[in-house]
């Protein structure tokens, strides 16, 4: 069965468990089945890997996993043992999350300043041997085509990774770019030796942590649906804005369904006014923004006449659009 859902994997801010439970309900309603817990701001997953959350957090996380199970949503946890000391503790850390009900673990070595392919793969092999009942994903330090040639260290790392990655492992990949605006079979050209179904997609299209002035919102225009059918794992990275993320979940679920619901109707039921829906192409990264004065006036009216929680999340982006150029 495919794992299709979301990843809480952005920089900046953390959801609380009430918000995460609400997202689980949204996933269930959209008939999506995966929540990948890997927030960059959870220090216990990365920099403070050797430490553990409080008992209160542990209890809340366990309840969160239980709710997800009741809603037929699988929880994946992303761990980053970013030093030799952390790698020595990897079995203990995985066991901690297994006891909380997790059966799927991702080892994430993205965005590290110090990295060695052999140490990372040793950690993976160690984990697989100790926990044969756990499903593992692996994110290499080079997780997008554009990172291969970043410098000689990244190029060498990638060559070593390709030569030594064990068979049967699912690797995480963002496509040609860290934030890819097209995801299709060509997105895998740099790792053509891997079976396509073993390349798990971490989709950063909607995330805003690297694009603070603009965010993308389309009817998944960037994704080739036939490509998606070939994926065992596909995760859409969130924005950290709850209303927006629920909208993205709804759009993704509709893409996979046969309901035939139009993009406009999805936007309307989440509170987007018709005046803004008429201008929704402004959120398409493939379209160059060139606003007329009349467009700026329309945005100005929307900003000061639309009262909705979603508007509160979008205000900085609407304001920036209004002043674009």
mmCIF file of C-alpha atoms in Angstrom:
data_model
loop_
_atom_site.group_PDB
_atom_site.id
_atom_site.type_symbol
_atom_site.label_atom_id
_atom_site.label_comp_id
_atom_site.label_asym_id
_atom_site.label_seq_id
_atom_site.Cartn_x
_atom_site.Cartn_y
_atom_site.Cartn_z
ATOM 1 C CA UNK A 1 0.000 0.000 0.000
ATOM 2 C CA UNK A 2 1.221 3.504 -0.801
ATOM 3 C CA UNK A 3 2.105 5.892 2.017
ATOM 4 C CA UNK A 4 0.665 9.225 0.944
ATOM 5 C CA UNK A 5 0.451 12.207 3.225
ATOM 6 C CA UNK A 6 2.314 15.048 4.849
ATOM 7 C CA UNK A 7 5.599 15.761 6.553
ATOM 8 C CA UNK A 8 6.007 18.190 9.420
ATOM 9 C CA UNK A 9 9.517 18.908 8.264
ATOM 10 C CA UNK A 10 9.948 22.650 7.880
ATOM 11 C CA UNK A 11 12.151 25.178 9.692
ATOM 12 C CA UNK A 12 10.525 27.643 12.072
ATOM 13 C CA UNK A 13 7.823 26.952 14.638
ATOM 14 C CA UNK A 14 6.337 23.763 16.006
ATOM 15 C CA UNK A 15 2.804 22.477 15.957
ATOM 16 C CA UNK A 16 1.348 21.534 19.337
ATOM 17 C CA UNK A 17 -0.386 18.208 19.785
ATOM 18 C CA UNK A 18 -3.901 19.646 19.576
ATOM 19 C CA UNK A 19 -2.999 21.009 16.134
ATOM 20 C CA UNK A 20 -1.384 17.730 15.108
ATOM 21 C CA UNK A 21 -4.480 15.787 16.153
ATOM 22 C CA UNK A 22 -6.571 18.138 14.044
ATOM 23 C CA UNK A 23 -4.284 17.506 11.066
ATOM 24 C CA UNK A 24 -4.705 13.758 11.585
ATOM 25 C CA UNK A 25 -8.471 14.239 11.265
ATOM 26 C CA UNK A 26 -7.951 16.239 8.076
ATOM 27 C CA UNK A 27 -5.755 13.480 6.642
ATOM 28 C CA UNK A 28 -8.381 10.876 7.455
ATOM 29 C CA UNK A 29 -11.143 12.955 5.846
ATOM 30 C CA UNK A 30 -8.998 13.345 2.729
ATOM 31 C CA UNK A 31 -8.292 9.580 2.709
ATOM 32 C CA UNK A 32 -4.566 10.133 3.137
ATOM 33 C CA UNK A 33 -2.684 7.738 5.351
ATOM 34 C CA UNK A 34 0.665 9.159 6.459
ATOM 35 C CA UNK A 35 1.982 11.754 8.923
ATOM 36 C CA UNK A 36 5.763 12.108 8.898
ATOM 37 C CA UNK A 37 6.944 13.730 12.135
ATOM 38 C CA UNK A 38 10.296 15.436 11.496
ATOM 39 C CA UNK A 39 10.159 19.096 12.597
ATOM 40 C CA UNK A 40 13.526 20.813 12.316
ATOM 41 C CA UNK A 41 12.785 22.730 15.524
ATOM 42 C CA UNK A 42 12.412 19.614 17.694
ATOM 43 C CA UNK A 43 15.900 19.580 19.253
ATOM 44 C CA UNK A 44 15.551 16.018 20.493
ATOM 45 C CA UNK A 45 15.484 14.668 16.951
ATOM 46 C CA UNK A 46 18.679 16.394 15.819
ATOM 47 C CA UNK A 47 21.075 18.574 17.822
ATOM 48 C CA UNK A 48 20.088 17.124 21.216
ATOM 49 C CA UNK A 49 19.657 13.603 19.911
ATOM 50 C CA UNK A 50 21.172 12.220 23.116
ATOM 51 C CA UNK A 51 18.421 13.789 25.246
ATOM 52 C CA UNK A 52 14.734 12.926 25.576
ATOM 53 C CA UNK A 53 11.480 14.832 25.774
ATOM 54 C CA UNK A 54 9.518 15.226 28.997
ATOM 55 C CA UNK A 55 7.117 12.612 30.307
ATOM 56 C CA UNK A 56 4.249 14.937 29.393
ATOM 57 C CA UNK A 57 5.462 15.088 25.785
ATOM 58 C CA UNK A 58 5.928 11.320 25.740
ATOM 59 C CA UNK A 59 2.341 10.780 26.912
ATOM 60 C CA UNK A 60 0.947 13.241 24.366
ATOM 61 C CA UNK A 61 2.953 11.692 21.536
ATOM 62 C CA UNK A 62 1.748 8.216 22.446
ATOM 63 C CA UNK A 63 -1.861 9.441 22.385
ATOM 64 C CA UNK A 64 -1.149 11.123 19.044
ATOM 65 C CA UNK A 65 0.127 7.845 17.576
ATOM 66 C CA UNK A 66 -2.907 6.003 18.977
ATOM 67 C CA UNK A 67 -5.322 8.496 17.415
ATOM 68 C CA UNK A 68 -3.501 8.208 14.101
ATOM 69 C CA UNK A 69 -3.833 4.418 14.232
ATOM 70 C CA UNK A 70 -7.572 4.718 14.886
ATOM 71 C CA UNK A 71 -7.819 6.982 11.829
ATOM 72 C CA UNK A 72 -5.709 4.583 9.692
ATOM 73 C CA UNK A 73 -2.859 7.084 9.506
ATOM 74 C CA UNK A 74 0.709 5.820 9.889
ATOM 75 C CA UNK A 75 3.225 7.869 11.877
ATOM 76 C CA UNK A 76 6.812 8.034 10.639
ATOM 77 C CA UNK A 77 9.464 9.657 12.838
ATOM 78 C CA UNK A 78 12.538 11.312 11.370
ATOM 79 C CA UNK A 79 15.781 11.044 13.364
ATOM 80 C CA UNK A 80 19.096 12.758 12.666
ATOM 81 C CA UNK A 81 22.058 11.231 14.498
ATOM 82 C CA UNK A 82 24.471 13.947 13.380
ATOM 83 C CA UNK A 83 27.594 12.827 15.271
ATOM 84 C CA UNK A 84 29.373 9.587 16.146
ATOM 85 C CA UNK A 85 28.060 9.920 19.696
ATOM 86 C CA UNK A 86 24.525 10.074 18.329
ATOM 87 C CA UNK A 87 25.059 7.078 16.066
ATOM 88 C CA UNK A 88 26.185 5.083 19.103
ATOM 89 C CA UNK A 89 22.786 5.875 20.674
ATOM 90 C CA UNK A 90 20.685 5.141 17.615
ATOM 91 C CA UNK A 91 19.280 1.827 18.826
ATOM 92 C CA UNK A 92 18.191 3.386 22.113
ATOM 93 C CA UNK A 93 16.480 6.254 20.314
ATOM 94 C CA UNK A 94 14.653 4.032 17.843
ATOM 95 C CA UNK A 95 13.515 1.763 20.662
ATOM 96 C CA UNK A 96 12.127 4.831 22.470
ATOM 97 C CA UNK A 97 9.843 5.651 19.552
ATOM 98 C CA UNK A 98 8.944 2.011 18.947
ATOM 99 C CA UNK A 99 7.664 1.856 22.507
ATOM 100 C CA UNK A 100 5.475 4.855 21.700
ATOM 101 C CA UNK A 101 3.883 2.913 18.847
ATOM 102 C CA UNK A 102 5.950 3.905 15.802
ATOM 103 C CA UNK A 103 6.745 1.253 13.228
ATOM 104 C CA UNK A 104 8.383 3.439 10.608
ATOM 105 C CA UNK A 105 11.588 5.429 11.099
ATOM 106 C CA UNK A 106 13.432 7.762 8.760
ATOM 107 C CA UNK A 107 17.134 8.476 9.208
ATOM 108 C CA UNK A 108 17.609 12.034 7.995
ATOM 109 C CA UNK A 109 21.066 13.346 7.153
ATOM 110 C CA UNK A 110 19.920 16.474 5.337
ATOM 111 C CA UNK A 111 21.362 19.963 5.880
ATOM 112 C CA UNK A 112 24.430 18.879 7.849
ATOM 113 C CA UNK A 113 27.750 20.738 7.865
ATOM 114 C CA UNK A 114 29.787 17.605 8.644
ATOM 115 C CA UNK A 115 28.881 14.371 6.883
ATOM 116 C CA UNK A 116 30.381 11.085 5.754
ATOM 117 C CA UNK A 117 28.525 8.577 3.619
ATOM 118 C CA UNK A 118 30.140 5.550 5.231
ATOM 119 C CA UNK A 119 29.172 6.607 8.786
ATOM 120 C CA UNK A 120 25.594 7.308 7.725
ATOM 121 C CA UNK A 121 25.211 3.981 5.972
ATOM 122 C CA UNK A 122 26.736 2.192 8.957
ATOM 123 C CA UNK A 123 24.042 3.806 11.113
ATOM 124 C CA UNK A 124 21.381 2.612 8.676
ATOM 125 C CA UNK A 125 22.710 -0.960 8.621
ATOM 126 C CA UNK A 126 22.988 -0.980 12.400
ATOM 127 C CA UNK A 127 19.380 0.151 12.753
ATOM 128 C CA UNK A 128 18.031 -2.331 10.205
ATOM 129 C CA UNK A 129 19.836 -5.214 11.894
ATOM 130 C CA UNK A 130 18.576 -4.279 15.373
ATOM 131 C CA UNK A 131 14.974 -3.615 14.283
ATOM 132 C CA UNK A 132 13.996 -5.974 11.445
ATOM 133 C CA UNK A 133 10.296 -5.278 12.095
ATOM 134 C CA UNK A 134 10.682 -1.532 11.486
ATOM 135 C CA UNK A 135 10.328 0.033 8.025
ATOM 136 C CA UNK A 136 13.177 2.471 7.340
ATOM 137 C CA UNK A 137 13.564 5.470 5.070
ATOM 138 C CA UNK A 138 16.910 7.158 4.455
ATOM 139 C CA UNK A 139 17.560 10.770 3.507
ATOM 140 C CA UNK A 140 21.114 11.334 2.255
ATOM 141 C CA UNK A 141 22.893 14.658 2.704
ATOM 142 C CA UNK A 142 22.585 15.101 -1.051
ATOM 143 C CA UNK A 143 18.824 14.811 -1.412
ATOM 144 C CA UNK A 144 18.279 16.909 -4.563
ATOM 145 C CA UNK A 145 20.044 17.006 -7.911
ATOM 146 C CA UNK A 146 21.143 20.619 -7.440
ATOM 147 C CA UNK A 147 23.136 19.641 -4.324
ATOM 148 C CA UNK A 148 25.365 17.141 -6.152
ATOM 149 C CA UNK A 149 27.625 19.829 -7.548
ATOM 150 C CA UNK A 150 27.428 22.201 -4.588
ATOM 151 C CA UNK A 151 31.131 21.561 -3.881
ATOM 152 C CA UNK A 152 33.651 18.728 -4.097
ATOM 153 C CA UNK A 153 32.614 17.340 -0.713
ATOM 154 C CA UNK A 154 28.997 16.928 -1.849
ATOM 155 C CA UNK A 155 30.048 15.416 -5.184
ATOM 156 C CA UNK A 156 32.333 12.859 -3.519
ATOM 157 C CA UNK A 157 29.717 12.061 -0.902
ATOM 158 C CA UNK A 158 27.085 11.403 -3.552
ATOM 159 C CA UNK A 159 29.358 9.058 -5.501
ATOM 160 C CA UNK A 160 30.163 7.088 -2.350
ATOM 161 C CA UNK A 161 26.500 6.956 -1.391
ATOM 162 C CA UNK A 162 25.448 5.581 -4.785
ATOM 163 C CA UNK A 163 28.199 2.959 -4.707
ATOM 164 C CA UNK A 164 27.437 1.706 -1.201
ATOM 165 C CA UNK A 165 23.738 2.212 -0.529
ATOM 166 C CA UNK A 166 22.239 -1.182 0.359
ATOM 167 C CA UNK A 167 19.587 -2.703 -1.874
ATOM 168 C CA UNK A 168 15.978 -2.507 -0.826
ATOM 169 C CA UNK A 169 16.240 0.804 1.027
ATOM 170 C CA UNK A 170 13.815 3.634 0.318
ATOM 171 C CA UNK A 171 15.612 6.961 -0.055
ATOM 172 C CA UNK A 172 14.085 10.434 0.278
ATOM 173 C CA UNK A 173 14.489 12.814 -2.643
ATOM 174 C CA UNK A 174 13.128 16.311 -3.399
ATOM 175 C CA UNK A 175 13.722 16.261 -7.155
ATOM 176 C CA UNK A 176 15.983 18.409 -9.284
ATOM 177 C CA UNK A 177 15.744 21.231 -6.745
ATOM 178 C CA UNK A 178 15.395 21.448 -2.984
ATOM 179 C CA UNK A 179 12.098 23.168 -3.776
ATOM 180 C CA UNK A 180 11.080 21.574 -7.055
ATOM 181 C CA UNK A 181 8.348 23.213 -9.113
ATOM 182 C CA UNK A 182 8.077 20.132 -11.328
ATOM 183 C CA UNK A 183 7.971 16.561 -10.082
ATOM 184 C CA UNK A 184 7.911 13.869 -12.751
ATOM 185 C CA UNK A 185 9.996 10.938 -13.967
ATOM 186 C CA UNK A 186 12.764 13.334 -15.035
ATOM 187 C CA UNK A 187 13.131 14.351 -11.382
ATOM 188 C CA UNK A 188 15.037 11.099 -10.793
ATOM 189 C CA UNK A 189 17.527 11.349 -13.650
ATOM 190 C CA UNK A 190 20.475 11.832 -11.272
ATOM 191 C CA UNK A 191 19.662 8.580 -9.430
ATOM 192 C CA UNK A 192 18.531 6.507 -12.383
ATOM 193 C CA UNK A 193 20.131 3.382 -10.909
ATOM 194 C CA UNK A 194 17.538 3.239 -8.123
ATOM 195 C CA UNK A 195 14.151 1.587 -8.718
ATOM 196 C CA UNK A 196 11.651 4.434 -8.989
ATOM 197 C CA UNK A 197 9.297 2.900 -6.439
ATOM 198 C CA UNK A 198 12.170 2.999 -3.928
ATOM 199 C CA UNK A 199 12.612 6.752 -4.337
ATOM 200 C CA UNK A 200 10.375 8.380 -1.743
ATOM 201 C CA UNK A 201 9.425 11.958 -2.538
ATOM 202 C CA UNK A 202 9.701 14.757 0.018
ATOM 203 C CA UNK A 203 7.731 17.486 -1.761
ATOM 204 C CA UNK A 204 8.784 21.010 -0.720
ATOM 205 C CA UNK A 205 6.582 22.824 -3.234
ATOM 206 C CA UNK A 206 4.332 24.470 -0.638
ATOM 207 C CA UNK A 207 6.828 25.097 2.145
ATOM 208 C CA UNK A 208 7.615 28.714 3.027
ATOM 209 C CA UNK A 209 10.720 28.493 5.217
ATOM 210 C CA UNK A 210 13.043 29.239 2.269
ATOM 211 C CA UNK A 211 10.667 31.650 0.483
ATOM 212 C CA UNK A 212 9.478 34.126 3.129
ATOM 213 C CA UNK A 213 8.034 36.628 0.624
ATOM 214 C CA UNK A 214 5.908 34.288 -1.458
ATOM 215 C CA UNK A 215 4.216 30.942 -1.109
ATOM 216 C CA UNK A 216 3.039 28.488 -3.721
ATOM 217 C CA UNK A 217 -0.577 27.397 -3.959
ATOM 218 C CA UNK A 218 -1.919 25.571 -6.993
ATOM 219 C CA UNK A 219 -3.971 22.470 -7.677
ATOM 220 C CA UNK A 220 -0.732 20.438 -7.470
ATOM 221 C CA UNK A 221 0.183 21.767 -10.918
ATOM 222 C CA UNK A 222 3.793 20.760 -10.264
ATOM 223 C CA UNK A 223 3.051 17.047 -9.942
ATOM 224 C CA UNK A 224 2.720 14.499 -12.733
ATOM 225 C CA UNK A 225 -0.072 12.256 -11.476
ATOM 226 C CA UNK A 226 1.229 9.233 -13.393
ATOM 227 C CA UNK A 227 4.543 9.701 -11.572
ATOM 228 C CA UNK A 228 2.758 9.696 -8.227
ATOM 229 C CA UNK A 229 1.151 6.337 -9.022
ATOM 230 C CA UNK A 230 4.639 4.823 -9.106
ATOM 231 C CA UNK A 231 5.544 5.953 -5.587
ATOM 232 C CA UNK A 232 5.476 3.823 -2.449
ATOM 233 C CA UNK A 233 6.053 6.945 -0.313
ATOM 234 C CA UNK A 234 5.073 10.529 -1.098
ATOM 235 C CA UNK A 235 5.122 13.257 1.561
ATOM 236 C CA UNK A 236 4.085 16.888 1.127
ATOM 237 C CA UNK A 237 6.005 19.219 3.427
ATOM 238 C CA UNK A 238 3.805 21.597 5.390
ATOM 239 C CA UNK A 239 3.922 25.361 5.901
ATOM 240 C CA UNK A 240 3.357 25.471 9.663
ATOM 241 C CA UNK A 241 0.170 27.509 9.063
ATOM 242 C CA UNK A 242 -2.636 25.249 10.248
ATOM 243 C CA UNK A 243 -5.479 26.530 8.068
ATOM 244 C CA UNK A 244 -3.252 26.571 5.008
ATOM 245 C CA UNK A 245 -1.970 23.080 5.714
ATOM 246 C CA UNK A 246 -5.511 21.746 6.017
ATOM 247 C CA UNK A 247 -6.284 23.312 2.648
ATOM 248 C CA UNK A 248 -3.206 21.638 1.121
ATOM 249 C CA UNK A 249 -4.271 18.291 2.596
ATOM 250 C CA UNK A 250 -7.736 18.737 1.088
ATOM 251 C CA UNK A 251 -6.280 19.586 -2.334
ATOM 252 C CA UNK A 252 -3.957 16.563 -2.210
ATOM 253 C CA UNK A 253 -6.750 14.227 -1.183
ATOM 254 C CA UNK A 254 -8.966 15.532 -3.953
ATOM 255 C CA UNK A 255 -6.179 14.976 -6.490
ATOM 256 C CA UNK A 256 -6.133 11.299 -5.562
ATOM 257 C CA UNK A 257 -9.882 10.867 -5.417
ATOM 258 C CA UNK A 258 -12.445 10.528 -8.165
ATOM 259 C CA UNK A 259 -14.763 13.155 -6.688
ATOM 260 C CA UNK A 260 -14.205 15.638 -9.482
ATOM 261 C CA UNK A 261 -14.350 18.564 -7.079
ATOM 262 C CA UNK A 262 -13.015 21.693 -8.714
ATOM 263 C CA UNK A 263 -10.061 23.617 -7.265
ATOM 264 C CA UNK A 264 -12.279 26.689 -6.955
ATOM 265 C CA UNK A 265 -14.761 24.796 -4.801
ATOM 266 C CA UNK A 266 -12.034 23.540 -2.460
ATOM 267 C CA UNK A 267 -10.755 27.081 -2.019
ATOM 268 C CA UNK A 268 -14.273 28.333 -1.327
ATOM 269 C CA UNK A 269 -14.988 25.773 1.391
ATOM 270 C CA UNK A 270 -11.816 26.806 3.161
ATOM 271 C CA UNK A 271 -12.900 30.426 3.180
ATOM 272 C CA UNK A 272 -11.048 31.947 0.215
ATOM 273 C CA UNK A 273 -13.170 34.783 -1.243
ATOM 274 C CA UNK A 274 -14.152 34.703 -4.905
ATOM 275 C CA UNK A 275 -12.268 37.939 -5.567
ATOM 276 C CA UNK A 276 -9.011 36.264 -4.537
ATOM 277 C CA UNK A 277 -9.854 33.003 -6.316
ATOM 278 C CA UNK A 278 -9.992 35.028 -9.519
ATOM 279 C CA UNK A 279 -6.365 36.021 -8.841
ATOM 280 C CA UNK A 280 -5.167 32.652 -7.510
ATOM 281 C CA UNK A 281 -2.622 32.305 -10.327
ATOM 282 C CA UNK A 282 -0.524 34.844 -8.415
ATOM 283 C CA UNK A 283 0.444 31.897 -6.198
ATOM 284 C CA UNK A 284 1.696 29.799 -9.121
ATOM 285 C CA UNK A 285 5.529 29.926 -9.181
ATOM 286 C CA UNK A 286 5.550 29.186 -12.901
ATOM 287 C CA UNK A 287 3.747 32.442 -13.612
ATOM 288 C CA UNK A 288 5.767 35.642 -13.529
ATOM 289 C CA UNK A 289 4.075 38.259 -11.394
ATOM 290 C CA UNK A 290 3.318 41.461 -13.255
ATOM 291 C CA UNK A 291 0.583 43.445 -11.556
ATOM 292 C CA UNK A 292 -1.368 46.302 -13.035
ATOM 293 C CA UNK A 293 -2.444 49.130 -10.757
ATOM 294 C CA UNK A 294 -5.984 47.743 -10.952
ATOM 295 C CA UNK A 295 -4.690 44.362 -9.672
ATOM 296 C CA UNK A 296 -3.020 46.090 -6.739
ATOM 297 C CA UNK A 297 -6.252 47.871 -5.946
ATOM 298 C CA UNK A 298 -8.122 44.541 -5.972
ATOM 299 C CA UNK A 299 -5.605 43.049 -3.559
ATOM 300 C CA UNK A 300 -5.898 46.103 -1.334
ATOM 301 C CA UNK A 301 -9.676 45.648 -1.155
ATOM 302 C CA UNK A 302 -9.315 41.944 -0.410
ATOM 303 C CA UNK A 303 -6.862 42.592 2.408
ATOM 304 C CA UNK A 304 -9.218 45.051 4.096
ATOM 305 C CA UNK A 305 -12.540 43.298 3.443
ATOM 306 C CA UNK A 306 -11.689 39.610 4.008
ATOM 307 C CA UNK A 307 -11.995 38.566 7.642
ATOM 308 C CA UNK A 308 -11.062 34.929 8.172
ATOM 309 C CA UNK A 309 -8.409 32.887 10.055
ATOM 310 C CA UNK A 310 -6.905 31.885 6.699
ATOM 311 C CA UNK A 311 -6.502 35.562 5.787
ATOM 312 C CA UNK A 312 -4.524 36.053 9.004
ATOM 313 C CA UNK A 313 -2.047 33.406 7.817
ATOM 314 C CA UNK A 314 -1.851 34.816 4.298
ATOM 315 C CA UNK A 315 -1.688 38.503 5.198
ATOM 316 C CA UNK A 316 2.126 38.913 4.852
ATOM 317 C CA UNK A 317 2.055 37.301 1.401
ATOM 318 C CA UNK A 318 -0.944 39.304 0.211
ATOM 319 C CA UNK A 319 0.673 42.488 1.454
ATOM 320 C CA UNK A 320 3.894 41.609 -0.335
ATOM 321 C CA UNK A 321 2.019 40.863 -3.553
ATOM 322 C CA UNK A 322 0.214 44.184 -3.336
ATOM 323 C CA UNK A 323 3.574 45.947 -3.224
ATOM 324 C CA UNK A 324 5.238 43.694 -5.802
ATOM 325 C CA UNK A 325 7.233 45.598 -8.411
#
